[in-house]
mmCIF file of C-alpha atoms in Angstrom:
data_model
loop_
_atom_site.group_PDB
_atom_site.id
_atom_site.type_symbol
_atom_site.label_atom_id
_atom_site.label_comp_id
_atom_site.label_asym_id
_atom_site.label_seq_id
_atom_site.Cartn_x
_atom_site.Cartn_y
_atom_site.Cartn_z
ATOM 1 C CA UNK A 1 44.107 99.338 -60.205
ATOM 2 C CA UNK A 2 42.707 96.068 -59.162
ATOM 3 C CA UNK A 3 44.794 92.666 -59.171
ATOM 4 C CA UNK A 4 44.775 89.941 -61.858
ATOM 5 C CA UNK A 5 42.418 86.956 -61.211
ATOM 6 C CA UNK A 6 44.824 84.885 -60.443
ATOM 7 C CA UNK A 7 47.320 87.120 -57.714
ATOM 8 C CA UNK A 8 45.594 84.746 -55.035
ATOM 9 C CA UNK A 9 47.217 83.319 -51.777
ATOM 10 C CA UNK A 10 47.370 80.194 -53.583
ATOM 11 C CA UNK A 11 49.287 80.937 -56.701
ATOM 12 C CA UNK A 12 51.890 82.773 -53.832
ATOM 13 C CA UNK A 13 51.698 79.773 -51.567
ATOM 14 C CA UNK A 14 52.366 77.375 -53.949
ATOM 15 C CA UNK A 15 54.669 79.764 -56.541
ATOM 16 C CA UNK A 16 52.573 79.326 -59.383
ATOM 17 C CA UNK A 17 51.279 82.059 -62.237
ATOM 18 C CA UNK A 18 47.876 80.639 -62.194
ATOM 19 C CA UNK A 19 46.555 78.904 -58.931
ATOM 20 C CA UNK A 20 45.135 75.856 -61.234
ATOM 21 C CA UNK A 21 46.232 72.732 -59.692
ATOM 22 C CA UNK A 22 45.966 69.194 -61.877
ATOM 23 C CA UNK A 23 44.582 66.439 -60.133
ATOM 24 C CA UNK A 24 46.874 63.959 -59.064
ATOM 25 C CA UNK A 25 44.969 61.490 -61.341
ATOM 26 C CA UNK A 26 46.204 58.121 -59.098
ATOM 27 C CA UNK A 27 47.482 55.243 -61.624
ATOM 28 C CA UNK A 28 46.982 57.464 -64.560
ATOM 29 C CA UNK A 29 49.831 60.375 -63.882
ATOM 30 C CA UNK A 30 52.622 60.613 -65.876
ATOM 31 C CA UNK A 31 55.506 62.793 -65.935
ATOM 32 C CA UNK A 32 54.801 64.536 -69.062
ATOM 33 C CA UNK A 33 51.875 66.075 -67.901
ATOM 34 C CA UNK A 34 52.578 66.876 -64.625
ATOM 35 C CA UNK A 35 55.124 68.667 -66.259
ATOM 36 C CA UNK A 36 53.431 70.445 -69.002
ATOM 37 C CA UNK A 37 50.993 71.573 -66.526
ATOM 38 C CA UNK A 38 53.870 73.066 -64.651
ATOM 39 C CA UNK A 39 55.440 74.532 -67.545
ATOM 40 C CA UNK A 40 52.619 76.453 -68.174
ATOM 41 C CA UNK A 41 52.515 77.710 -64.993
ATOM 42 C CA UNK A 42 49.977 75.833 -63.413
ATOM 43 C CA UNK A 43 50.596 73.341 -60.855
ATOM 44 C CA UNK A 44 51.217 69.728 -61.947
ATOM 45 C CA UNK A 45 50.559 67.056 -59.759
ATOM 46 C CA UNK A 46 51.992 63.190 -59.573
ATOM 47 C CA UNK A 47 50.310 60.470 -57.792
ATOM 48 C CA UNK A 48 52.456 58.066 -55.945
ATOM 49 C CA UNK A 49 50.532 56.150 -53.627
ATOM 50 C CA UNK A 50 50.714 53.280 -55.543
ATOM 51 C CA UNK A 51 54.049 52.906 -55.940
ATOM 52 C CA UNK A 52 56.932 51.344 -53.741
ATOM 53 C CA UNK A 53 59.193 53.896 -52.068
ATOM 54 C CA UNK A 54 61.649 53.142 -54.137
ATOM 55 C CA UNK A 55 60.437 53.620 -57.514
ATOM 56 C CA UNK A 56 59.470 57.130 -56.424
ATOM 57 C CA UNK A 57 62.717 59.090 -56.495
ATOM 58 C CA UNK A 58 62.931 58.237 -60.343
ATOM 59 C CA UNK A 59 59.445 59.631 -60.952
ATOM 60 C CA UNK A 60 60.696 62.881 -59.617
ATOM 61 C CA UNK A 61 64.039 62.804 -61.086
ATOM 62 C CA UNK A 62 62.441 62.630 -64.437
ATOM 63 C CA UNK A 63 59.526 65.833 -63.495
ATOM 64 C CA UNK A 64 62.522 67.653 -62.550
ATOM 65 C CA UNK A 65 64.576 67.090 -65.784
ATOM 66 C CA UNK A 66 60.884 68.298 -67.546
ATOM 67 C CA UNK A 67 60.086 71.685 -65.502
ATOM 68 C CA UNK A 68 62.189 73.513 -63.518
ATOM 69 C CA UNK A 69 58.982 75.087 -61.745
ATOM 70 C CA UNK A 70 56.888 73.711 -58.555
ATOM 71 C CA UNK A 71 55.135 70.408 -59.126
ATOM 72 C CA UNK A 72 53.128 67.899 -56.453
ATOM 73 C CA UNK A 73 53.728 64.558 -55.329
ATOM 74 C CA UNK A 74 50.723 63.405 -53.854
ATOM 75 C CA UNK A 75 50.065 60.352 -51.146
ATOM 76 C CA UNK A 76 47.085 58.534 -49.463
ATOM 77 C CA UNK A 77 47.760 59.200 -45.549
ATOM 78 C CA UNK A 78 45.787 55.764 -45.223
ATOM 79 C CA UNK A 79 46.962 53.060 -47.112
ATOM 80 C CA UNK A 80 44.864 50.084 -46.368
ATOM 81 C CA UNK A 81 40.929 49.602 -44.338
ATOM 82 C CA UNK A 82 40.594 47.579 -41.782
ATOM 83 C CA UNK A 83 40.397 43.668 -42.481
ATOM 84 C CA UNK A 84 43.216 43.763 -45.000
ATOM 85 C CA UNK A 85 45.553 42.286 -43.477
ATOM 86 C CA UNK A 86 43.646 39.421 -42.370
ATOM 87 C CA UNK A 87 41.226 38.796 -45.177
ATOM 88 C CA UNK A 88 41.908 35.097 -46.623
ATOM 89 C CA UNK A 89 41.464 32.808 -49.930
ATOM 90 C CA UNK A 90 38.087 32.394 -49.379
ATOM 91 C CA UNK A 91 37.225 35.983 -49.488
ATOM 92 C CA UNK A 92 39.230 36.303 -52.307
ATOM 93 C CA UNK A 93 37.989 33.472 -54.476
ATOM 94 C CA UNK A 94 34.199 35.009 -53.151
ATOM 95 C CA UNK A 95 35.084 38.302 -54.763
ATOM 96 C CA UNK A 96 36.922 37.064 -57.360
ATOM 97 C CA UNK A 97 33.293 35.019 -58.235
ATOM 98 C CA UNK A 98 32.151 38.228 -59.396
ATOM 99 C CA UNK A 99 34.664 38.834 -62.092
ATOM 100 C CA UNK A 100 35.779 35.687 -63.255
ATOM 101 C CA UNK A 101 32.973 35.868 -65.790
ATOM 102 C CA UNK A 102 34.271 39.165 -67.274
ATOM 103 C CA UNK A 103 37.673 38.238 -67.140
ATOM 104 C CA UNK A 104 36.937 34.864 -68.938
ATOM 105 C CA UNK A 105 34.864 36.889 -71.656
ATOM 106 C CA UNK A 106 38.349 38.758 -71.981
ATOM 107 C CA UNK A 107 40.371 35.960 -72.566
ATOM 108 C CA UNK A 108 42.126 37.260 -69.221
ATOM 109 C CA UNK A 109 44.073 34.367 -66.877
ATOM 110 C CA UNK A 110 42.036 33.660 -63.616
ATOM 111 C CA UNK A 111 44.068 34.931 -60.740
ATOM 112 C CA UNK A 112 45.361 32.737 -57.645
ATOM 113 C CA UNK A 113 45.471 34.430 -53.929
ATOM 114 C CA UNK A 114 48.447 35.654 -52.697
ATOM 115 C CA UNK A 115 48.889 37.078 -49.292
ATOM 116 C CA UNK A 116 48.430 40.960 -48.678
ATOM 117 C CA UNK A 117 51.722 42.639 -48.683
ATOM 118 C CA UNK A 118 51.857 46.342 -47.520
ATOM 119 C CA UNK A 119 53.290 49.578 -48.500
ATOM 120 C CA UNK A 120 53.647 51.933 -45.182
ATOM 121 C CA UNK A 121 52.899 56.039 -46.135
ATOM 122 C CA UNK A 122 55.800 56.518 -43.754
ATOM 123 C CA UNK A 123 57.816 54.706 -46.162
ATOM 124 C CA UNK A 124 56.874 57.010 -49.247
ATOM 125 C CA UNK A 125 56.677 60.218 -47.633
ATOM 126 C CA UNK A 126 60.259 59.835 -46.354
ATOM 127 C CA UNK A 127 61.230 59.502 -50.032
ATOM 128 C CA UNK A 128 58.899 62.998 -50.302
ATOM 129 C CA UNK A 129 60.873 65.048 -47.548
ATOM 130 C CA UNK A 130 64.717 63.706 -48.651
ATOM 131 C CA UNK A 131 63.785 64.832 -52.521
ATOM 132 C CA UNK A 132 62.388 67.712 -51.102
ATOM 133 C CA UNK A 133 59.623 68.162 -53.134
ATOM 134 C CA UNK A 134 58.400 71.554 -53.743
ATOM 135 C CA UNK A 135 54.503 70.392 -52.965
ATOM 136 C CA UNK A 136 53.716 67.374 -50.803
ATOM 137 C CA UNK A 137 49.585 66.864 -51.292
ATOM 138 C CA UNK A 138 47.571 64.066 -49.818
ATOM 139 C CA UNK A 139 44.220 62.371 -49.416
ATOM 140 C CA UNK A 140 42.495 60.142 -46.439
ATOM 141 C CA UNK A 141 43.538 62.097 -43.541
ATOM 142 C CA UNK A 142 46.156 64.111 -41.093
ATOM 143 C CA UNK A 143 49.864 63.358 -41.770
ATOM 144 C CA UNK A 144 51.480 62.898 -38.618
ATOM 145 C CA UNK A 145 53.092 66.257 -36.452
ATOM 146 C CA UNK A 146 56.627 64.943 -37.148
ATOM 147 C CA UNK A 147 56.037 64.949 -40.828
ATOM 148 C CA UNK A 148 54.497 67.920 -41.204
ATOM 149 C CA UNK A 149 57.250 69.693 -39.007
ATOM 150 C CA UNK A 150 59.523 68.353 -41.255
ATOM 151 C CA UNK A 151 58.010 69.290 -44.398
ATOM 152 C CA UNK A 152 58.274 72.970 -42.996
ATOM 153 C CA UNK A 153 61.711 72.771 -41.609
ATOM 154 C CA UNK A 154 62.376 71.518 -45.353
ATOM 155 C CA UNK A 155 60.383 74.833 -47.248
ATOM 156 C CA UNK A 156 57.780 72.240 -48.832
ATOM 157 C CA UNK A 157 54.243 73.263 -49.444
ATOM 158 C CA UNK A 158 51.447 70.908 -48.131
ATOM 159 C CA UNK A 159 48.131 70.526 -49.332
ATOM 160 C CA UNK A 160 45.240 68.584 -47.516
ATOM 161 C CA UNK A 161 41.587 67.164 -48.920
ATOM 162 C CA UNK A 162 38.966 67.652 -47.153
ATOM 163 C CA UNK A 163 35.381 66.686 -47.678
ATOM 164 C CA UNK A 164 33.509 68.398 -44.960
ATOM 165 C CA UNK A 165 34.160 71.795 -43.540
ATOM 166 C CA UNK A 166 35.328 69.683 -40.094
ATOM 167 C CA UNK A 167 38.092 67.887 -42.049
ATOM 168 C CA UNK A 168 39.556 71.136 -43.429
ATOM 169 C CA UNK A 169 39.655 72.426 -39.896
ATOM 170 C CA UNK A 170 41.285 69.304 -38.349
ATOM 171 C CA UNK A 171 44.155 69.969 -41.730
ATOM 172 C CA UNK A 172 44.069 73.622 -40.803
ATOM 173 C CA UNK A 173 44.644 72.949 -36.561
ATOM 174 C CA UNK A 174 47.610 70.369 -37.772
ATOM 175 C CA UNK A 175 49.479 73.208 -39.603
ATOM 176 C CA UNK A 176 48.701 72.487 -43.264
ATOM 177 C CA UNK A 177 48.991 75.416 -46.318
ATOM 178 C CA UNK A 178 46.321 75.128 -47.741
ATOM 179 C CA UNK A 179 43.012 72.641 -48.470
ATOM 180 C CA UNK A 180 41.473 70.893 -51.094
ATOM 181 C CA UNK A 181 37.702 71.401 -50.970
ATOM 182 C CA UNK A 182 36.594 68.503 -52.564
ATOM 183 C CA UNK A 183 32.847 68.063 -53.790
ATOM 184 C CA UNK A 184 31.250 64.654 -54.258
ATOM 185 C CA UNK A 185 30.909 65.521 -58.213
ATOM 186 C CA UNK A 186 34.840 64.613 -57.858
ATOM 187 C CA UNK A 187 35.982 61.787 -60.266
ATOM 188 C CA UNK A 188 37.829 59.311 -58.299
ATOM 189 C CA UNK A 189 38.405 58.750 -54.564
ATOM 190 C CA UNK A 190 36.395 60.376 -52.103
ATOM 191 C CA UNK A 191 39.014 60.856 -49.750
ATOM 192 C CA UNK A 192 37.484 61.213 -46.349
ATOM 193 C CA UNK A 193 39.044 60.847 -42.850
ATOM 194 C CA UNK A 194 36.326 62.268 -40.239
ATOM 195 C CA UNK A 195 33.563 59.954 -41.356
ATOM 196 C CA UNK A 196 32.690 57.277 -43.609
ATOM 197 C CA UNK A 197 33.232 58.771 -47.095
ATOM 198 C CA UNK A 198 29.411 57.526 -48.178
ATOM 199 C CA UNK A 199 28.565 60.130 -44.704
ATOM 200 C CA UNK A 200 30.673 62.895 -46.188
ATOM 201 C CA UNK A 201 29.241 63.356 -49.423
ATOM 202 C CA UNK A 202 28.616 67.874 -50.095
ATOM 203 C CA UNK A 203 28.524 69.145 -53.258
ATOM 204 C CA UNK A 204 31.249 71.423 -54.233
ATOM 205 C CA UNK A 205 28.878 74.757 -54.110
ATOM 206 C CA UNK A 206 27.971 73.840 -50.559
ATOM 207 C CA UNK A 207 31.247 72.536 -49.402
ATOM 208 C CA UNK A 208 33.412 75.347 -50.820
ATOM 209 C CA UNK A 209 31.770 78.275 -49.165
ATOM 210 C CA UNK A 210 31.495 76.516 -45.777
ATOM 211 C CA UNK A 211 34.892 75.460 -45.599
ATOM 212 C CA UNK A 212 36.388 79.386 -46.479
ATOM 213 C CA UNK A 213 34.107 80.312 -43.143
ATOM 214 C CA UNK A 214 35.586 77.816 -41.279
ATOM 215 C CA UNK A 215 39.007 77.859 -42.036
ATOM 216 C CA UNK A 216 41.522 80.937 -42.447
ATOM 217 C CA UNK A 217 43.981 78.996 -44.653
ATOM 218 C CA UNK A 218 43.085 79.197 -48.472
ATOM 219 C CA UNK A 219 40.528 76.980 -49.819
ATOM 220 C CA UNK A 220 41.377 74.952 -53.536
ATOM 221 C CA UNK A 221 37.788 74.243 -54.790
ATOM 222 C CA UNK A 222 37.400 70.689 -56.600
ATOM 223 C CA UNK A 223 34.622 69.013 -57.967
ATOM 224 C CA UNK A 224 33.086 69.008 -60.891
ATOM 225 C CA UNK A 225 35.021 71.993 -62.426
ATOM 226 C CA UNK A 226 35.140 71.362 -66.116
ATOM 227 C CA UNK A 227 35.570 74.791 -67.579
ATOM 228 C CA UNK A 228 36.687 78.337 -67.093
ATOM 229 C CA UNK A 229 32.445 79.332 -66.012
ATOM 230 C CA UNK A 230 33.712 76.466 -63.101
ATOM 231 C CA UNK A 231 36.620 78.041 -62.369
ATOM 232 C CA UNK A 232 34.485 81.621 -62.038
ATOM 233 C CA UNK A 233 31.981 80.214 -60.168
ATOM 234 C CA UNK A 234 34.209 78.443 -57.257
ATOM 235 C CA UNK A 235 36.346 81.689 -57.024
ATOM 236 C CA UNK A 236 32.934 83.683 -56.271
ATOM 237 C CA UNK A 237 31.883 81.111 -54.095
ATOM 238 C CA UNK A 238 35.317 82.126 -52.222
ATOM 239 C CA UNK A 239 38.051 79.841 -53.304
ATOM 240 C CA UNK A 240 41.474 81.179 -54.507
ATOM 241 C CA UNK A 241 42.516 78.526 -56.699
ATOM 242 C CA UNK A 242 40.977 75.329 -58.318
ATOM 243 C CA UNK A 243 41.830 71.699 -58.890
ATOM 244 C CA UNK A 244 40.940 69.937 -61.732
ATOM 245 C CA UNK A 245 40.719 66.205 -62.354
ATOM 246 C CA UNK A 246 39.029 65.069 -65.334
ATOM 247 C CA UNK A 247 39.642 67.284 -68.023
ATOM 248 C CA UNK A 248 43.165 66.626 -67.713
ATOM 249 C CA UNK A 249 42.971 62.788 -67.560
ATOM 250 C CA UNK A 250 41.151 63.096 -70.831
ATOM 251 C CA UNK A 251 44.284 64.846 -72.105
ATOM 252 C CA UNK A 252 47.154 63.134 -74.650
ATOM 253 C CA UNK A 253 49.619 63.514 -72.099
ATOM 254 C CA UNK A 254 47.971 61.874 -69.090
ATOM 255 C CA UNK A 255 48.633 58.067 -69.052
ATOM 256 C CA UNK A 256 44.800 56.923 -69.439
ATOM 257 C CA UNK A 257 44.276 54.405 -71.818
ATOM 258 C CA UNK A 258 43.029 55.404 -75.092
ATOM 259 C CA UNK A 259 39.754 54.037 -74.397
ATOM 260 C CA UNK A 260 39.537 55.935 -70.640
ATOM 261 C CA UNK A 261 39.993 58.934 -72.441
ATOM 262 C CA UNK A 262 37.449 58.176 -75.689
ATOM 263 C CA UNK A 263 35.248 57.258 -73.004
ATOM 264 C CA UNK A 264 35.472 60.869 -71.232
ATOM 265 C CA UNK A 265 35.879 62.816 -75.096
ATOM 266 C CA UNK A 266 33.063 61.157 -76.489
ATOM 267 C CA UNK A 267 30.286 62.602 -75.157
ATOM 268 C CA UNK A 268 28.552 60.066 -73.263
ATOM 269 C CA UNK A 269 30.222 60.048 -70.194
ATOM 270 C CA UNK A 270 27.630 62.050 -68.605
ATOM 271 C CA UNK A 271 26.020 59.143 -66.156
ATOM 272 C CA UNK A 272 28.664 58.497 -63.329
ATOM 273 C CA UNK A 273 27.978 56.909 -60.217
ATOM 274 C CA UNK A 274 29.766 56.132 -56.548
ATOM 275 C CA UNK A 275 30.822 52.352 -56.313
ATOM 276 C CA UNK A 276 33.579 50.666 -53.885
ATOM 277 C CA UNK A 277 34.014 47.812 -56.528
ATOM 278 C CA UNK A 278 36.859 49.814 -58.388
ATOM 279 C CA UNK A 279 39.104 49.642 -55.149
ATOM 280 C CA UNK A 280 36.981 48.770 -51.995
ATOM 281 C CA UNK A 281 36.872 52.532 -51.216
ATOM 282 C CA UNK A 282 34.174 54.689 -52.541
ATOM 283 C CA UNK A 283 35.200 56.197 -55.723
ATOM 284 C CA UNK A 284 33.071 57.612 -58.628
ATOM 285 C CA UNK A 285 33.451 56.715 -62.834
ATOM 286 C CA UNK A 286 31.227 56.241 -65.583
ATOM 287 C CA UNK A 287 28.610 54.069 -65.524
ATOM 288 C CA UNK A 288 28.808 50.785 -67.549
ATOM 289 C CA UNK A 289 28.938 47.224 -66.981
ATOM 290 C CA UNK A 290 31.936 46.520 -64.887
ATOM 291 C CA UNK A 291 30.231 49.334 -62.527
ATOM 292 C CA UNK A 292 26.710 47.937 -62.809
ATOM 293 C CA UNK A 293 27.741 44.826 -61.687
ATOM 294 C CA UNK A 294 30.193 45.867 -59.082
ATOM 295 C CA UNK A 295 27.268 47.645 -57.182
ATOM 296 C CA UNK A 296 24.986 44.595 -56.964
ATOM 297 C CA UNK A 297 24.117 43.826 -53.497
ATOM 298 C CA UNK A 298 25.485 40.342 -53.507
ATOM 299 C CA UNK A 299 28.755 41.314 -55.079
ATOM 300 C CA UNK A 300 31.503 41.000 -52.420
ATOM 301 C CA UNK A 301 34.148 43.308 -52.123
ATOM 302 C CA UNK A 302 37.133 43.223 -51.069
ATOM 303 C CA UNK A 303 38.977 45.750 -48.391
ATOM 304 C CA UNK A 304 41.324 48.138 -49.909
ATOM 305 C CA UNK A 305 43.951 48.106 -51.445
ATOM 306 C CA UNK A 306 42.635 44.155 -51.508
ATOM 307 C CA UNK A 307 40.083 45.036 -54.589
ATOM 308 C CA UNK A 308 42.248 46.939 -56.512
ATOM 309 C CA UNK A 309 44.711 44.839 -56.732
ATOM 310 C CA UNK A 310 42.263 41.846 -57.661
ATOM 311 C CA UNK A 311 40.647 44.273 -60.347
ATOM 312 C CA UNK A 312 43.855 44.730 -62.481
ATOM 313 C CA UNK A 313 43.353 40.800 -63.420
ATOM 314 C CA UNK A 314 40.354 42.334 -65.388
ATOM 315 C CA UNK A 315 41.844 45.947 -66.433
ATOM 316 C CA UNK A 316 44.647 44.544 -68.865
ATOM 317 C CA UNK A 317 42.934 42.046 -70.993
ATOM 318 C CA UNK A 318 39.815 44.402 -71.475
ATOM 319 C CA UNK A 319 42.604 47.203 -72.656
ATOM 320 C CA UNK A 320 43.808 44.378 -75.319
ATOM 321 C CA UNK A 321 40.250 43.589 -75.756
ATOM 322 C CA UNK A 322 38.988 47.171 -76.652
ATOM 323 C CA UNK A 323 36.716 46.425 -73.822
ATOM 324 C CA UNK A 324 35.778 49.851 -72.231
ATOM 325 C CA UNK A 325 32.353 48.967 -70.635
ATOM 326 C CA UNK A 326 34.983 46.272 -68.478
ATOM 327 C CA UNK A 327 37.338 49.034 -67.589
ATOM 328 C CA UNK A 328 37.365 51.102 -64.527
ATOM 329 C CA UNK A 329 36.673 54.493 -66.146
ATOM 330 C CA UNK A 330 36.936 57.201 -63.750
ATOM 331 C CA UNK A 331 35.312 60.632 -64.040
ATOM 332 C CA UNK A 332 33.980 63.189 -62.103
ATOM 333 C CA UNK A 333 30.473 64.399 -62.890
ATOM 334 C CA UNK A 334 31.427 67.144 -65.260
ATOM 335 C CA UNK A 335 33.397 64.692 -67.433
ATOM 336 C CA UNK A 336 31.279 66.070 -70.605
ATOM 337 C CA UNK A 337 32.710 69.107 -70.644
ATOM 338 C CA UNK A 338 36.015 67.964 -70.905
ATOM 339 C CA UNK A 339 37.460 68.622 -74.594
ATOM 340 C CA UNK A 340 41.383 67.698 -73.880
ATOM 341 C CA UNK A 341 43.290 68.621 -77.766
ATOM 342 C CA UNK A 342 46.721 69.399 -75.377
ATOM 343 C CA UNK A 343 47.356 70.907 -72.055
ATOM 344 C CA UNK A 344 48.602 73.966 -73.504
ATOM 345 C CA UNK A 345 45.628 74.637 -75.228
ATOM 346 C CA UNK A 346 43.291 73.313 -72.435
ATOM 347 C CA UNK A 347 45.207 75.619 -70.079
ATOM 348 C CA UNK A 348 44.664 78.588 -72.568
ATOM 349 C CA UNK A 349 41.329 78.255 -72.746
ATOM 350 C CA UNK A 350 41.092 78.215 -68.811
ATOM 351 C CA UNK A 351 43.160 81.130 -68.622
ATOM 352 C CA UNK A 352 41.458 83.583 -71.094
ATOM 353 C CA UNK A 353 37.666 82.635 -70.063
ATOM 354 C CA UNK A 354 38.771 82.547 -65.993
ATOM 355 C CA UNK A 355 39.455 86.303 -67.393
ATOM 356 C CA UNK A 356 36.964 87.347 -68.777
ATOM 357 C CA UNK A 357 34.516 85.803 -65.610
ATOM 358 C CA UNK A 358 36.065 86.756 -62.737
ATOM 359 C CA UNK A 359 36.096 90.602 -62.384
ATOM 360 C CA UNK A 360 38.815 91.383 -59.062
#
């Protein structure tokens, strides 16, 4: 009798029914769906690297009092590009240039510089290993040896990105579970740590079946993986489990703005493009204004997290506005596919058609 679809390495690895992992959807997580998403039996992922260390242990206080099951808590191994530190008013006020026009067209307040203040991954993930979390993920590189010694010592599950086959052997030489293959049809950060993410940009369908030759650990496809025939078709291409961004950020309980998700359920999210004006690191939404005239040639940008910081001046008034084509709007390329009524019943349908595809 042959196994079930999804009686892969990574559903054991990670303790999971169905080796479907959420995105960890940066600023737009929330608890409630990292939890439903969990509760299914899924995996549910949080992003944290935006917050201060100690605003963290209440994030997982409350997933815990939602799901009793195995969850992520994922972090950015590289917090901040080069120049960050030192970058001054006058870059500032020559990126801020650039926006003031949209934020004045918002009614928004025109922001004043304030000097970069930090917040150290070494900080966060030592909030990671004394919760013990049941699955520490991360983005933009190699966690150091003592971490990831300690994260084994401590029974918790790690899970890399990489965006080349080389990256996923680098995670795979450092000791890591398992690996995120992640295609450049990925909404949101490209996460790349080998070379310069605009250098590192495979498609999923290349990427995935490279990266199971080169490394022996299992391979998480993501990348433009909207539906259950996405789900089949990374699993033939060799990957034992999938992660999936956008169609959950278009669902009720992810913490996108109404108009984020409108954007992604209404059909006309299909043109999405690469920019570094969301963040000053190469990311990829939908295509409207704000992105248009982020990619300009003469538009400055600041160094990460520099931009993103500058870019919520914009973000809030725009919300109040009903502003979407002013709104950072991440997607990934298959965002028209996504059709988000509630996680159960997205997870459902992923379930039953993953099913009927893949024959074990």
């Amino acid at each position: 009798m042959s196994k079930a679809w999804n009686q892969t390495r990574v559903a054991s690895t990670l303790g999971v029914e169905y080796p479907i992992i959420q995105g960890p959807l940066g600023g737009f997580s929330s608890e409630r769906l990292t939890a439903a998403v969990s509760n299914f039996g899924g995996l549910g992922s949080f992003g944290a690297h935006g917050l201060e260390p100690q605003a963290i242990p209440d994030k997982i206080a409350v997933i815990r009092s939602l799901t009793p099951n195995p969850f992520a808590m994922n972090l950015w191994v590289s917090m901040e590009d080069d120049g960050a530190i030192e970058s001054d008013g006058a870059a500032f006020q020559r990126a801020l240039s650039h926006l003031a026009p949209h934020i004045e067209a918002v009614g928004g307040t025109q922001p004043t510089f304030f000097p970069y203040k930090s917040i150290r991954f070494e900080d966060q993930v030592r909030v990671l290993l004394d919760a013990k979390v049941p699955v520490f993920s991360f983005i933009y590189g190699v966690p150091p040896k003592e971490i990831l010694d300690e994260a084994r010592k401590q029974g918790i599950i790690t899970v890399g990105t990489a965006t080349t086959p080389d990256e996923a052997v680098a995670l795979e030489q450092a000791g890591v579970n398992l690996v995120v293959a992640s295609g450049f049809e990925a909404g949101g950060h490209r996460g790349s740590f080998l070379r310069s993410s605009e250098d590192s940009l495979t498609g999923t369908i290349s990427l995935v079946p490279q990266t199971v030759d080169a490394v022996k650990i299992p391979v998480i496809a993501a990348g433009g993986i909207g539906d259950a025939r996405g789900i089949a078709a990374a699993f033939a291409l060799g990957a034992e489990g999938v992660q999936m961004g956008t169609v959950f950020l278009a669902c009720k309980e992810s913490g996108a703005h109404p108009l984020h998700r409108e954007a992604i359920l209404g059909g006309k999210a299909g043109h999405t493009s690469l920019t570094r004006g969301f963040t000053g690191r190469l990311a990829r939404g939908i295509h409207n204004e704000l992105l248009q005239s982020l990619n300009q040639p003469e538009t400055e940008i600041l160094p990460y997290p520099l931009q993103r910081a500058l870019m919520r001046n914009l973000a809030l008034p725009a919300q109040k506005a009903g502003k979407a084509g002013l709104l950072a709007l991440w997607a990934g390329q298959s965002a028209n596919l996504a059709h988000c009524p509630s996680v159960v019943e997205l997870l459902e349908s992923l379930v039953s058609g993953a099913a009927e595809r893949i024959k074990c």
